[in-house]
Short mmCIF file of C-alpha atoms in Angstrom, two decimals:
data_model
loop_
_atom_site.label_atom_id
_atom_site.label_comp_id
_atom_site.label_asym_id
_atom_site.label_seq_id
_atom_site.Cartn_x
_atom_site.Cartn_y
_atom_site.Cartn_z
CA UNK G 1256 -55.26 -49.80 -9.02
CA UNK G 1257 -51.94 -49.86 -10.83
CA UNK G 1258 -51.08 -46.43 -12.04
CA UNK G 1259 -49.75 -46.48 -15.68
CA UNK G 1260 -47.54 -43.73 -17.23
CA UNK G 1261 -49.28 -41.43 -19.75
CA UNK G 1262 -46.21 -40.94 -21.64
CA UNK G 1263 -44.38 -44.34 -21.87
CA UNK G 1264 -45.03 -48.10 -22.17
CA UNK G 1265 -42.54 -48.71 -19.24
CA UNK G 1266 -43.18 -52.60 -19.18
CA UNK G 1267 -42.26 -52.80 -22.80
CA UNK G 1268 -39.23 -50.57 -22.26
CA UNK G 1269 -38.03 -52.76 -19.30
CA UNK G 1270 -37.85 -55.75 -21.69
CA UNK G 1271 -35.17 -54.10 -23.75
CA UNK G 1272 -32.90 -53.91 -20.53
CA UNK G 1273 -31.50 -57.37 -19.75
CA UNK G 1274 -30.47 -56.22 -16.18
CA UNK G 1275 -34.14 -56.31 -15.14
CA UNK G 1276 -34.27 -60.13 -15.70
CA UNK G 1277 -31.95 -60.67 -12.64
CA UNK G 1278 -32.92 -60.77 -9.07
CA UNK G 1279 -31.33 -59.24 -5.96
CA UNK G 1280 -31.54 -61.92 -3.46
CA UNK G 1281 -35.12 -63.14 -3.97
CA UNK G 1282 -36.35 -59.75 -5.12
CA UNK G 1283 -37.00 -58.09 -8.32
CA UNK G 1284 -34.49 -55.21 -8.86
CA UNK G 1285 -36.02 -51.80 -8.19
CA UNK G 1286 -33.39 -49.44 -9.57
CA UNK G 1287 -33.64 -45.95 -8.29
CA UNK G 1288 -30.07 -44.69 -8.95
CA UNK G 1289 -30.06 -43.54 -12.57
CA UNK G 1290 -28.52 -40.23 -11.50
CA UNK G 1291 -25.43 -42.25 -10.74
CA UNK G 1292 -25.40 -44.40 -13.84
CA UNK G 1293 -28.26 -45.79 -16.07
CA UNK G 1294 -28.71 -49.26 -17.27
CA UNK G 1295 -28.26 -50.25 -20.87
CA UNK G 1296 -30.56 -51.55 -23.44
CA UNK G 1297 -29.78 -54.54 -25.54
CA UNK G 1298 -29.33 -52.44 -28.67
CA UNK G 1299 -26.42 -50.55 -26.93
CA UNK G 1300 -24.84 -53.73 -25.84
CA UNK G 1301 -25.11 -55.20 -29.41
CA UNK G 1302 -23.62 -52.07 -30.79
CA UNK G 1303 -20.38 -52.72 -28.72
CA UNK G 1304 -20.28 -56.33 -29.46
CA UNK G 1305 -20.85 -55.81 -33.17
CA UNK G 1306 -18.08 -53.22 -33.32
CA UNK G 1307 -15.61 -55.76 -31.87
CA UNK G 1308 -16.93 -58.70 -33.94
CA UNK G 1309 -16.98 -56.97 -37.24
CA UNK G 1310 -15.16 -53.54 -37.29
CA UNK G 1311 -12.53 -53.45 -34.57
CA UNK G 1312 -9.50 -51.32 -35.52
CA UNK G 1313 -8.12 -47.92 -34.65
CA UNK G 1314 -9.63 -44.70 -36.01
CA UNK G 1315 -7.98 -42.12 -38.29
CA UNK G 1316 -4.82 -44.36 -38.62
CA UNK G 1317 -4.83 -47.35 -40.89
CA UNK G 1318 -5.53 -47.24 -44.77
CA UNK G 1319 -7.52 -50.44 -44.90
CA UNK G 1320 -11.19 -51.40 -44.74
CA UNK G 1321 -11.49 -52.23 -41.02
CA UNK G 1322 -10.08 -48.75 -40.08
CA UNK G 1323 -12.16 -46.96 -42.49
CA UNK G 1324 -15.24 -48.64 -41.05
CA UNK G 1325 -14.29 -47.86 -37.54
CA UNK G 1326 -13.47 -44.27 -38.54
CA UNK G 1327 -16.87 -43.91 -40.25
CA UNK G 1328 -18.65 -45.37 -37.25
CA UNK G 1329 -16.76 -43.02 -34.83
CA UNK G 1330 -17.43 -39.91 -36.90
CA UNK G 1331 -21.11 -40.85 -37.48
CA UNK G 1332 -21.43 -41.00 -33.68
CA UNK G 1333 -19.99 -37.55 -33.46
CA UNK G 1334 -22.49 -36.31 -35.93
CA UNK G 1335 -25.33 -38.03 -34.11
CA UNK G 1336 -24.40 -36.42 -30.74
CA UNK G 1337 -24.10 -33.06 -32.58
CA UNK G 1338 -27.64 -33.48 -33.91
CA UNK G 1339 -28.89 -34.64 -30.64
CA UNK G 1340 -27.91 -31.29 -28.88
CA UNK G 1341 -28.28 -28.95 -31.90
CA UNK G 1342 -24.53 -28.46 -32.50
CA UNK G 1343 -22.12 -28.79 -35.46
CA UNK G 1344 -20.03 -31.91 -35.51
CA UNK G 1345 -16.83 -29.97 -35.32
CA UNK G 1346 -17.89 -28.69 -31.95
CA UNK G 1347 -18.24 -32.04 -30.37
CA UNK G 1348 -15.17 -33.59 -28.62
CA UNK G 1349 -15.33 -37.12 -27.22
CA UNK G 1350 -13.95 -37.40 -23.66
CA UNK G 1351 -14.10 -40.02 -20.91
CA UNK G 1352 -16.89 -38.38 -19.02
CA UNK G 1353 -18.39 -35.05 -17.64
CA UNK G 1354 -15.44 -34.76 -15.14
CA UNK G 1355 -12.87 -35.06 -17.90
CA UNK G 1356 -14.88 -32.65 -20.16
CA UNK G 1357 -14.81 -29.99 -17.51
CA UNK G 1358 -11.22 -30.59 -16.47
CA UNK G 1359 -10.12 -30.46 -20.07
CA UNK G 1360 -11.87 -27.41 -21.03
CA UNK G 1361 -10.95 -25.69 -17.79
CA UNK G 1362 -7.18 -26.28 -18.36
CA UNK G 1363 -7.52 -24.97 -21.94
CA UNK G 1364 -9.31 -21.87 -20.75
CA UNK G 1365 -6.82 -21.21 -18.07
CA UNK G 1366 -3.82 -21.65 -20.33
CA UNK G 1367 -5.16 -19.58 -23.35
CA UNK G 1368 -8.13 -17.53 -22.39
CA UNK G 1369 -8.52 -16.47 -18.81
CA UNK G 1370 -6.01 -14.09 -17.05
CA UNK G 1371 -4.91 -13.24 -13.55
CA UNK G 1372 -7.56 -11.12 -11.73
CA UNK G 1373 -10.49 -12.46 -14.03
CA UNK G 1374 -13.51 -13.81 -12.07
CA UNK G 1375 -15.38 -17.00 -12.36
CA UNK G 1376 -18.75 -17.48 -10.97
CA UNK G 1377 -19.97 -21.00 -9.84
CA UNK G 1378 -22.65 -22.26 -7.36
CA UNK G 1379 -22.85 -24.20 -4.14
CA UNK G 1380 -25.19 -26.51 -5.96
CA UNK G 1381 -22.53 -28.04 -8.13
CA UNK G 1382 -21.13 -31.61 -8.21
CA UNK G 1383 -17.50 -31.50 -7.19
CA UNK G 1384 -16.58 -32.07 -10.88
CA UNK G 1385 -17.89 -28.54 -11.66
CA UNK G 1386 -16.50 -27.04 -8.47
CA UNK G 1387 -13.09 -28.46 -7.66
CA UNK G 1388 -11.41 -27.72 -11.09
CA UNK G 1389 -12.46 -24.00 -10.79
CA UNK G 1390 -11.36 -23.75 -7.20
CA UNK G 1391 -7.95 -25.30 -7.79
CA UNK G 1392 -7.17 -23.50 -11.07
CA UNK G 1393 -8.36 -20.13 -9.69
CA UNK G 1394 -6.02 -20.40 -6.70
CA UNK G 1395 -3.09 -21.51 -8.89
CA UNK G 1396 -3.59 -18.81 -11.51
CA UNK G 1397 -4.61 -15.96 -9.25
CA UNK G 1398 -8.30 -15.76 -10.39
CA UNK G 1399 -11.23 -15.05 -8.08
CA UNK G 1400 -13.88 -17.70 -7.76
CA UNK G 1401 -17.23 -16.29 -6.64
CA UNK G 1402 -19.90 -18.61 -5.29
CA UNK G 1403 -23.48 -17.93 -6.24
CA UNK G 1404 -25.36 -19.39 -3.35
CA UNK G 1405 -28.76 -20.98 -3.62
CA UNK G 1406 -31.89 -19.98 -1.73
CA UNK G 1407 -33.36 -21.97 1.08
CA UNK G 1408 -35.69 -23.78 -1.27
CA UNK G 1409 -32.65 -24.85 -3.39
CA UNK G 1410 -33.12 -22.48 -6.33
CA UNK G 1411 -30.75 -20.10 -7.90
CA UNK G 1412 -31.91 -16.45 -7.83
CA UNK G 1413 -31.16 -14.56 -11.01
CA UNK G 1414 -31.18 -11.22 -9.11
CA UNK G 1415 -28.33 -12.49 -6.98
CA UNK G 1416 -26.27 -13.29 -10.16
CA UNK G 1417 -26.78 -9.71 -11.52
CA UNK G 1418 -25.29 -8.60 -8.20
CA UNK G 1419 -22.31 -10.95 -8.39
CA UNK G 1420 -21.50 -10.46 -12.02
CA UNK G 1421 -18.80 -7.67 -12.88
CA UNK G 1422 -16.84 -6.66 -15.87
CA UNK G 1423 -14.17 -9.09 -14.66
CA UNK G 1424 -16.47 -12.15 -14.87
CA UNK G 1425 -15.21 -14.28 -17.75
CA UNK G 1426 -17.06 -17.55 -16.98
CA UNK G 1427 -20.21 -18.71 -15.25
CA UNK G 1428 -20.07 -22.62 -14.65
CA UNK G 1429 -23.38 -23.92 -13.50
CA UNK G 1430 -25.25 -27.18 -13.51
CA UNK G 1431 -28.42 -27.47 -15.56
CA UNK G 1432 -30.02 -29.92 -13.11
CA UNK G 1433 -28.81 -30.62 -9.55
CA UNK G 1434 -27.84 -34.07 -8.95
CA UNK G 1435 -29.01 -33.90 -5.26
CA UNK G 1436 -32.08 -31.60 -5.31
CA UNK G 1437 -33.31 -31.99 -8.80
CA UNK G 1438 -33.37 -28.18 -9.16
CA UNK G 1439 -33.84 -27.32 -12.94
CA UNK G 1440 -31.82 -24.17 -13.45
CA UNK G 1441 -33.11 -21.47 -16.00
CA UNK G 1442 -30.15 -21.98 -18.31
CA UNK G 1443 -31.48 -19.55 -21.04
CA UNK G 1444 -31.89 -16.69 -18.64
CA UNK G 1445 -28.39 -17.34 -17.04
CA UNK G 1446 -26.91 -17.39 -20.47
CA UNK G 1447 -28.47 -14.08 -21.25
CA UNK G 1448 -27.03 -12.42 -18.24
CA UNK G 1449 -23.66 -13.99 -18.91
CA UNK G 1450 -23.50 -12.74 -22.57
CA UNK G 1451 -24.80 -9.36 -21.66
CA UNK G 1452 -21.81 -9.02 -19.43
CA UNK G 1453 -19.30 -10.70 -22.03
CA UNK G 1454 -19.01 -13.77 -19.97
CA UNK G 1455 -18.98 -17.36 -21.23
CA UNK G 1456 -21.41 -19.87 -19.81
CA UNK G 1457 -20.41 -23.48 -19.17
CA UNK G 1458 -23.27 -26.03 -18.44
CA UNK G 1459 -22.86 -29.25 -16.47
CA UNK G 1460 -25.40 -31.29 -18.34
CA UNK G 1461 -24.70 -34.66 -16.65
CA UNK G 1462 -28.21 -34.81 -15.21
CA UNK G 1463 -30.04 -33.02 -18.00
CA UNK G 1464 -28.88 -34.21 -21.34
CA UNK G 1465 -30.07 -37.88 -20.72
CA UNK G 1466 -33.44 -36.67 -19.59
CA UNK G 1467 -34.59 -33.51 -21.45
CA UNK G 1468 -34.23 -32.11 -24.97
CA UNK G 1469 -31.51 -29.53 -25.14
CA UNK G 1470 -30.54 -27.28 -28.03
CA UNK G 1471 -27.20 -25.42 -27.39
CA UNK G 1472 -27.84 -22.91 -30.04
CA UNK G 1473 -31.42 -22.07 -28.87
CA UNK G 1474 -30.21 -21.83 -25.21
CA UNK G 1475 -27.01 -20.06 -26.43
CA UNK G 1476 -24.63 -22.33 -24.38
CA UNK G 1477 -21.03 -21.76 -24.91
CA UNK G 1478 -19.75 -25.00 -23.34
CA UNK G 1479 -21.63 -28.16 -22.34
CA UNK G 1480 -20.36 -31.29 -20.68
CA UNK G 1481 -22.09 -34.61 -20.22
CA UNK G 1482 -21.57 -38.29 -19.80
CA UNK G 1483 -22.49 -41.45 -21.84
CA UNK G 1484 -23.15 -43.80 -19.12
CA UNK G 1485 -26.03 -41.72 -17.60
CA UNK G 1486 -27.83 -41.84 -20.94
CA UNK G 1487 -27.78 -45.59 -21.69
CA UNK G 1488 -24.29 -45.75 -23.14
CA UNK G 1489 -21.27 -47.25 -21.49
CA UNK G 1490 -18.93 -45.87 -18.86
CA UNK G 1491 -15.71 -44.05 -19.95
CA UNK G 1492 -17.33 -41.97 -22.82
CA UNK G 1493 -18.33 -38.37 -22.42
CA UNK G 1494 -18.88 -35.35 -24.56
CA UNK G 1495 -17.52 -31.80 -24.44
CA UNK G 1496 -19.29 -29.32 -26.66
CA UNK G 1497 -17.67 -25.99 -27.18
CA UNK G 1498 -18.82 -23.24 -29.60
CA UNK G 1499 -16.61 -23.22 -32.69
CA UNK G 1500 -15.36 -19.66 -32.32
CA UNK G 1501 -14.13 -20.50 -28.81
CA UNK G 1502 -12.62 -23.83 -29.87
CA UNK G 1503 -10.61 -22.01 -32.46
CA UNK G 1504 -9.23 -19.64 -29.93
CA UNK G 1505 -8.09 -22.06 -27.08
CA UNK G 1506 -5.15 -24.39 -26.94
CA UNK G 1507 -5.54 -28.09 -26.42
CA UNK G 1508 -4.72 -29.38 -22.87
CA UNK G 1509 -3.68 -32.90 -23.77
CA UNK G 1510 -0.98 -33.70 -26.32
CA UNK G 1511 0.19 -36.69 -28.37
CA UNK G 1512 -0.97 -38.72 -31.27
CA UNK G 1513 -4.09 -37.97 -33.30
CA UNK G 1514 -4.21 -34.18 -32.32
CA UNK G 1515 -1.45 -32.84 -34.50
CA UNK G 1516 -1.07 -31.94 -38.19
CA UNK G 1517 2.81 -31.76 -38.26
CA UNK G 1518 5.51 -32.25 -35.58
CA UNK G 1519 9.21 -31.20 -36.07
CA UNK G 1520 11.92 -31.18 -33.50
CA UNK G 1521 11.23 -27.48 -32.92
CA UNK G 1522 7.56 -27.28 -32.96
CA UNK G 1523 4.07 -28.82 -33.52
CA UNK G 1524 0.91 -27.71 -35.39
CA UNK G 1525 -2.38 -28.92 -34.32
CA UNK G 1526 -4.95 -30.97 -36.24
CA UNK G 1527 -8.15 -29.00 -37.12
CA UNK G 1528 -11.06 -28.93 -34.58
CA UNK G 1529 -12.36 -31.13 -33.04
CA UNK G 1530 -9.52 -33.55 -33.43
CA UNK G 1531 -6.96 -31.20 -31.94
CA UNK G 1532 -8.61 -31.95 -28.50
CA UNK G 1533 -8.74 -35.66 -28.95
CA UNK G 1534 -5.11 -36.89 -28.14
CA UNK G 1535 -4.52 -40.61 -28.08
CA UNK G 1536 -6.74 -43.50 -29.24
CA UNK G 1537 -10.25 -42.55 -28.24
CA UNK G 1538 -12.87 -44.66 -26.59
CA UNK G 1539 -14.21 -45.87 -29.96
CA UNK G 1540 -16.81 -48.49 -28.69
CA UNK G 1541 -17.91 -45.79 -26.16
CA UNK G 1542 -18.68 -43.40 -28.93
CA UNK G 1543 -20.49 -46.13 -30.84
CA UNK G 1544 -22.46 -46.95 -27.73
CA UNK G 1545 -23.58 -43.27 -27.44
CA UNK G 1546 -24.77 -43.46 -30.92
CA UNK G 1547 -26.85 -46.43 -30.23
CA UNK G 1548 -28.16 -44.90 -27.03
CA UNK G 1549 -29.22 -41.80 -28.84
CA UNK G 1550 -31.13 -43.92 -31.40
CA UNK G 1551 -32.84 -45.58 -28.45
CA UNK G 1552 -33.71 -42.29 -26.65
CA UNK G 1553 -35.01 -40.73 -29.94
CA UNK G 1554 -37.14 -43.68 -30.51
CA UNK G 1555 -38.86 -43.42 -27.07
CA UNK G 1556 -38.74 -39.60 -27.40
CA UNK G 1557 -36.98 -37.25 -24.96
CA UNK G 1558 -40.06 -35.20 -24.30
CA UNK G 1559 -41.94 -38.44 -23.30
CA UNK G 1560 -39.06 -39.36 -21.01
CA UNK G 1561 -38.99 -35.99 -19.44
CA UNK G 1562 -42.80 -35.87 -18.91
CA UNK G 1563 -42.77 -39.35 -17.40
CA UNK G 1564 -40.01 -38.48 -15.01
CA UNK G 1565 -41.69 -35.22 -14.00
CA UNK G 1566 -44.83 -37.37 -13.08
CA UNK G 1567 -42.82 -39.78 -11.15
CA UNK G 1568 -41.11 -36.99 -9.23
CA UNK G 1569 -44.35 -35.33 -8.35
CA UNK G 1570 -45.81 -38.85 -7.36
CA UNK G 1571 -42.77 -39.63 -5.15
CA UNK G 1572 -42.73 -36.23 -3.40
CA UNK G 1573 -46.37 -36.54 -2.57
CA UNK G 1574 -46.09 -40.15 -1.37
CA UNK G 1575 -42.79 -39.77 0.61
CA UNK G 1576 -43.72 -36.53 2.48
CA UNK G 1577 -46.55 -38.54 4.18
CA UNK G 1578 -43.93 -40.69 6.00
CA UNK G 1579 -43.68 -39.39 9.48
CA UNK G 1580 -40.13 -38.05 10.21
CA UNK G 1581 -39.15 -37.74 6.48
CA UNK G 1582 -37.77 -34.57 5.24
CA UNK G 1583 -37.61 -33.81 1.65
CA UNK G 1584 -34.94 -31.46 0.22
CA UNK G 1585 -35.01 -29.12 -2.89
CA UNK G 1586 -37.70 -27.09 -4.65
CA UNK G 1587 -41.36 -28.17 -5.29
CA UNK G 1588 -40.85 -28.57 -8.94
CA UNK G 1589 -37.87 -30.73 -9.70
CA UNK G 1590 -36.58 -33.29 -12.18
CA UNK G 1591 -36.63 -37.08 -11.33
CA UNK G 1592 -34.33 -36.71 -8.38
CA UNK G 1593 -35.55 -36.86 -4.90
CA UNK G 1594 -33.44 -36.40 -1.83
CA UNK G 1595 -34.55 -36.96 1.68
CA UNK G 1596 -33.53 -37.79 5.23
CA UNK G 1597 -35.61 -40.20 7.63
CA UNK G 1598 -35.27 -38.97 11.13
CA UNK G 1599 -31.70 -39.45 12.25
CA UNK G 1600 -31.06 -42.56 10.39
CA UNK G 1601 -27.87 -42.56 8.47
CA UNK G 1602 -28.48 -42.72 4.65
CA UNK G 1603 -26.15 -45.65 4.32
CA UNK G 1604 -28.25 -47.67 6.81
CA UNK G 1605 -31.34 -46.74 4.86
CA UNK G 1606 -29.60 -47.87 1.65
CA UNK G 1607 -28.45 -51.20 3.30
CA UNK G 1608 -32.02 -51.99 4.55
CA UNK G 1609 -33.60 -51.07 1.14
CA UNK G 1610 -31.03 -53.26 -0.67
CA UNK G 1611 -32.24 -56.36 1.19
CA UNK G 1612 -35.62 -55.72 -0.66
CA UNK G 1613 -33.87 -55.29 -4.02
CA UNK G 1614 -34.23 -51.48 -3.85
CA UNK G 1615 -31.17 -49.54 -5.11
CA UNK G 1616 -30.92 -45.97 -3.92
CA UNK G 1617 -27.80 -43.74 -3.28
CA UNK G 1618 -26.91 -42.48 0.10
CA UNK G 1619 -24.16 -39.94 1.11
CA UNK G 1620 -23.01 -36.47 0.14
CA UNK G 1621 -23.45 -37.23 -3.64
CA UNK G 1622 -20.12 -35.49 -4.41
CA UNK G 1623 -21.65 -32.13 -3.31
CA UNK G 1624 -19.94 -31.40 0.13
CA UNK G 1625 -20.52 -27.52 -0.23
CA UNK G 1626 -24.16 -28.16 -0.85
CA UNK G 1627 -24.43 -30.52 2.12
CA UNK G 1628 -22.78 -27.87 4.30
CA UNK G 1629 -25.19 -25.18 3.14
CA UNK G 1630 -28.08 -27.62 4.09
CA UNK G 1631 -26.35 -28.31 7.44
CA UNK G 1632 -26.45 -32.00 6.85
CA UNK G 1633 -23.91 -34.77 6.29
CA UNK G 1634 -25.81 -36.58 3.45
CA UNK G 1635 -29.05 -37.54 2.08
CA UNK G 1636 -30.71 -40.64 0.58
CA UNK G 1637 -31.48 -40.08 -3.01
CA UNK G 1638 -33.83 -41.78 -5.41
CA UNK G 1639 -33.59 -40.97 -8.97
CA UNK G 1640 -35.64 -42.05 -11.95
CA UNK G 1641 -35.37 -42.88 -15.63
CA UNK G 1642 -37.47 -44.24 -18.49
CA UNK G 1643 -37.59 -47.78 -16.99
CA UNK G 1644 -39.08 -46.68 -13.71
CA UNK G 1645 -42.72 -47.19 -12.77
CA UNK G 1646 -45.14 -45.62 -10.15
CA UNK G 1647 -45.02 -49.17 -8.48
CA UNK G 1648 -41.22 -48.69 -7.82
CA UNK G 1649 -41.99 -45.61 -5.87
CA UNK G 1650 -44.80 -47.30 -4.03
CA UNK G 1651 -42.26 -50.18 -3.03
CA UNK G 1652 -39.73 -47.42 -1.92
CA UNK G 1653 -42.35 -45.87 0.24
CA UNK G 1654 -43.42 -49.17 1.69
CA UNK G 1655 -40.04 -50.30 2.63
CA UNK G 1656 -38.95 -46.93 4.05
CA UNK G 1657 -41.58 -47.76 6.65
CA UNK G 1658 -39.69 -51.01 7.28
CA UNK G 1659 -36.41 -49.04 7.63
CA UNK G 1660 -38.25 -47.04 10.44
CA UNK G 1661 -39.30 -50.24 11.99
CA UNK G 1662 -35.68 -51.55 12.08
CA UNK G 1663 -34.37 -48.42 13.68
CA UNK G 1664 -37.30 -47.52 16.01
CA UNK M 1354 -22.98 -65.02 10.60
CA UNK M 1355 -26.29 -63.42 9.84
CA UNK M 1356 -27.06 -61.86 6.46
CA UNK M 1357 -29.05 -59.21 8.02
CA UNK M 1358 -26.61 -56.81 9.57
CA UNK M 1359 -28.99 -55.00 11.76
CA UNK M 1360 -29.27 -57.76 14.37
CA UNK M 1361 -30.36 -57.09 17.94
CA UNK M 1362 -26.84 -56.79 19.37
CA UNK M 1363 -25.83 -54.19 16.80
CA UNK M 1364 -28.94 -52.06 17.19
CA UNK M 1365 -28.70 -52.23 20.92
CA UNK M 1366 -25.17 -50.89 20.85
CA UNK M 1367 -26.18 -48.26 18.28
CA UNK M 1368 -29.13 -47.05 20.35
CA UNK M 1369 -27.33 -47.45 23.72
CA UNK M 1370 -23.67 -46.92 23.07
CA UNK M 1371 -21.29 -48.07 25.89
CA UNK M 1372 -18.36 -45.92 26.85
CA UNK M 1373 -19.89 -42.97 25.14
CA UNK M 1374 -18.83 -39.48 26.12
CA UNK M 1375 -15.70 -37.35 26.66
CA UNK M 1376 -13.95 -38.20 30.03
CA UNK M 1377 -12.25 -35.64 32.18
CA UNK M 1378 -8.97 -37.47 32.40
CA UNK M 1379 -7.31 -39.29 29.44
CA UNK M 1380 -3.73 -39.83 28.20
CA UNK M 1381 -4.37 -40.10 24.31
CA UNK M 1382 -6.97 -38.57 22.09
CA UNK M 1383 -7.54 -39.13 18.42
CA UNK M 1384 -10.40 -38.47 15.92
CA UNK M 1385 -10.94 -39.92 12.47
CA UNK M 1386 -13.38 -39.24 9.78
CA UNK M 1387 -14.73 -41.40 6.92
CA UNK M 1388 -15.32 -38.91 4.17
CA UNK M 1389 -17.44 -41.24 2.08
CA UNK M 1390 -20.05 -41.70 4.77
CA UNK M 1391 -19.51 -38.73 7.05
CA UNK M 1392 -18.92 -41.14 9.95
CA UNK M 1393 -16.89 -39.53 12.77
CA UNK M 1394 -15.20 -41.15 15.77
CA UNK M 1395 -13.17 -39.59 18.59
CA UNK M 1396 -11.44 -41.83 21.19
CA UNK M 1397 -10.05 -40.88 24.61
CA UNK M 1398 -7.80 -43.61 26.12
CA UNK M 1399 -6.38 -43.83 29.67
CA UNK M 1400 -3.38 -46.05 30.01
CA UNK M 1401 -1.77 -47.85 32.84
CA UNK M 1402 1.69 -48.68 31.57
CA UNK M 1403 0.83 -50.87 28.46
CA UNK M 1404 -2.68 -51.64 29.46
CA UNK M 1405 -5.72 -49.87 28.25
CA UNK M 1406 -7.19 -48.85 31.64
CA UNK M 1407 -10.17 -46.88 30.29
CA UNK M 1408 -11.51 -45.81 26.93
CA UNK M 1409 -14.40 -43.70 25.85
CA UNK M 1410 -15.64 -42.45 22.51
CA UNK M 1411 -17.85 -39.86 20.91
CA UNK M 1412 -18.92 -39.66 17.39
CA UNK M 1413 -21.75 -39.84 14.97
CA UNK M 1414 -22.51 -41.65 11.79
CA UNK M 1415 -24.15 -44.87 10.59
CA UNK M 1416 -25.31 -47.69 12.82
CA UNK M 1417 -22.46 -49.92 11.95
CA UNK M 1418 -19.69 -47.36 12.69
CA UNK M 1419 -21.19 -46.33 16.05
CA UNK M 1420 -22.12 -49.88 17.20
CA UNK M 1421 -18.69 -51.13 16.19
CA UNK M 1422 -17.13 -48.43 18.38
CA UNK M 1423 -19.27 -49.26 21.31
CA UNK M 1424 -18.47 -53.03 21.03
CA UNK M 1425 -14.81 -52.51 20.48
CA UNK M 1426 -14.30 -50.14 23.40
CA UNK M 1427 -16.09 -52.62 25.71
CA UNK M 1428 -13.85 -55.46 24.46
CA UNK M 1429 -10.43 -53.76 24.58
CA UNK M 1430 -10.69 -52.49 28.14
CA UNK M 1431 -7.88 -54.09 30.25
CA UNK M 1432 -6.05 -55.36 27.17
CA UNK M 1433 -2.36 -54.79 26.31
CA UNK M 1434 -1.83 -52.06 23.67
CA UNK M 1435 0.50 -54.26 21.71
CA UNK M 1436 -2.32 -56.76 21.19
CA UNK M 1437 -4.70 -54.06 20.12
CA UNK M 1438 -2.25 -52.75 17.45
CA UNK M 1439 -2.36 -56.18 15.79
CA UNK M 1440 -6.09 -56.26 15.36
CA UNK M 1441 -7.31 -56.42 11.78
CA UNK M 1442 -10.50 -56.98 9.81
CA UNK M 1443 -10.87 -60.60 11.05
CA UNK M 1444 -10.95 -59.62 14.82
CA UNK M 1445 -13.55 -56.80 14.20
CA UNK M 1446 -15.79 -59.05 12.18
CA UNK M 1447 -15.76 -61.74 14.88
CA UNK M 1448 -16.56 -59.19 17.51
CA UNK M 1449 -19.48 -57.83 15.46
CA UNK M 1450 -20.80 -61.19 14.36
CA UNK M 1451 -22.29 -59.95 11.16
CA UNK M 1452 -21.42 -60.25 7.57
CA UNK M 1453 -20.41 -56.83 6.26
CA UNK M 1454 -20.35 -56.03 2.57
CA UNK M 1455 -17.17 -54.58 1.02
CA UNK M 1456 -18.67 -51.23 0.64
CA UNK M 1457 -19.63 -50.96 4.39
CA UNK M 1458 -16.31 -52.30 5.63
CA UNK M 1459 -14.88 -48.94 6.11
CA UNK M 1460 -17.72 -48.03 8.55
CA UNK M 1461 -17.04 -51.24 10.68
CA UNK M 1462 -13.30 -50.49 10.75
CA UNK M 1463 -13.21 -46.84 11.57
CA UNK M 1464 -13.13 -47.27 15.24
CA UNK M 1465 -10.28 -49.78 15.36
CA UNK M 1466 -8.37 -47.43 12.88
CA UNK M 1467 -8.94 -44.47 15.25
CA UNK M 1468 -7.78 -46.45 18.18
CA UNK M 1469 -4.63 -47.88 16.54
CA UNK M 1470 -3.74 -44.40 15.17
CA UNK M 1471 -4.10 -43.07 18.72
CA UNK M 1472 -1.88 -45.72 20.06
CA UNK M 1473 0.70 -45.34 17.41
CA UNK M 1474 0.92 -41.53 17.48
#
């Protein structure tokens, strides 16, 4: 019997995504790599095309109709993003993606907030984008980077954090959802511990904002970074949310057009927030695509998407664990991200065989080398889900993993 | 060329690699690593003037990287090092006899890269 989602009409949703009309070889596309990037609904694609057909011009520059329209669309997108995460629009900075968001705020914090001798806590669960900037800048500026290590099950233990945090801790940088293990971290509790100790908290929301409702005020998050392309929008657009009172205190880290109010030969004054953090012509169509993506996500309902993915995740864990020789990683309760190894078969060999059946999964270290080291492995194969995935997709995966075993027997 | 890369010959070399192991005597040693995949290859070469008298390898990684090392070490024994230094993608693809996608090319070429770096060092 075909299992149907209790929360979403997936067949209807799939019709909105043109990519599912194509074939991979002779096979239907089974896309299980949304943690890497998501596909785009037609409404998002149309929003970009409409922008170029009807409103194309630069923002905040020209005093003519097209520029006013482009500026309005761009700033409306900012407001929509702000509402989506419960922020104010002057706390939303458009960037090129999560990586740039973290790098940008890291440089600003190091140049105008953090001091030599301060401590930063991050975890060994992080994607390199929320690890390498802190490692590099801490070394360069003489700060101490402390690693909060995960438990065997792949969870972060709050008791351990209480032991690591000191009065020198100025920042805790942690992912909301692990891109490898699917671990969902208790952000609200981490934020409480951080603030009790006068530390800021930065959240890598790349794997959470597209999949679950987040309210930065309720969770009391100081800094949040996420990407457009993982939430149905295009590549090259990302978001950096920073609390207003912090934004007012820190310097920009990128300089040029658009971010100034006045420039003389001797000195420059910055534009008000958030614009002082947006140097150069921004990714206008990217911002517009995020707006269309949020409309689509709101229409479907983020809670429905989250519940649907939790169901898929449980179903996948239960089904895959039955395959002899298959090892699952991560905690029992996880988001729609499943990592595994199948005997000694290399993840890239698994991916290649699955691709011959139209199944797209990710294999490798997933930009998490410290995590791989802590798990004593070189990599995993990862299947990740989104609103367009079905129970059938997981059954296909399970069926063809048996074929992989057959090839490498 | 077969569209399936896991043909019998490749799987045979993967499961039963030839020239595998560290020899007691060798003249040149080199190891290389493919960070994207985690594939690792070490080569141990014994020379007789300009001729590769013996070559062995160790390593771990995907089927393509390991099978390619096995096939290549078998092929180059007794050959002149100047000839091996000229090998490129074309020669390796001919030896493997399979069609490798752009993304997996690094796996297939890791062993020749390791050998050439060993000979050039």
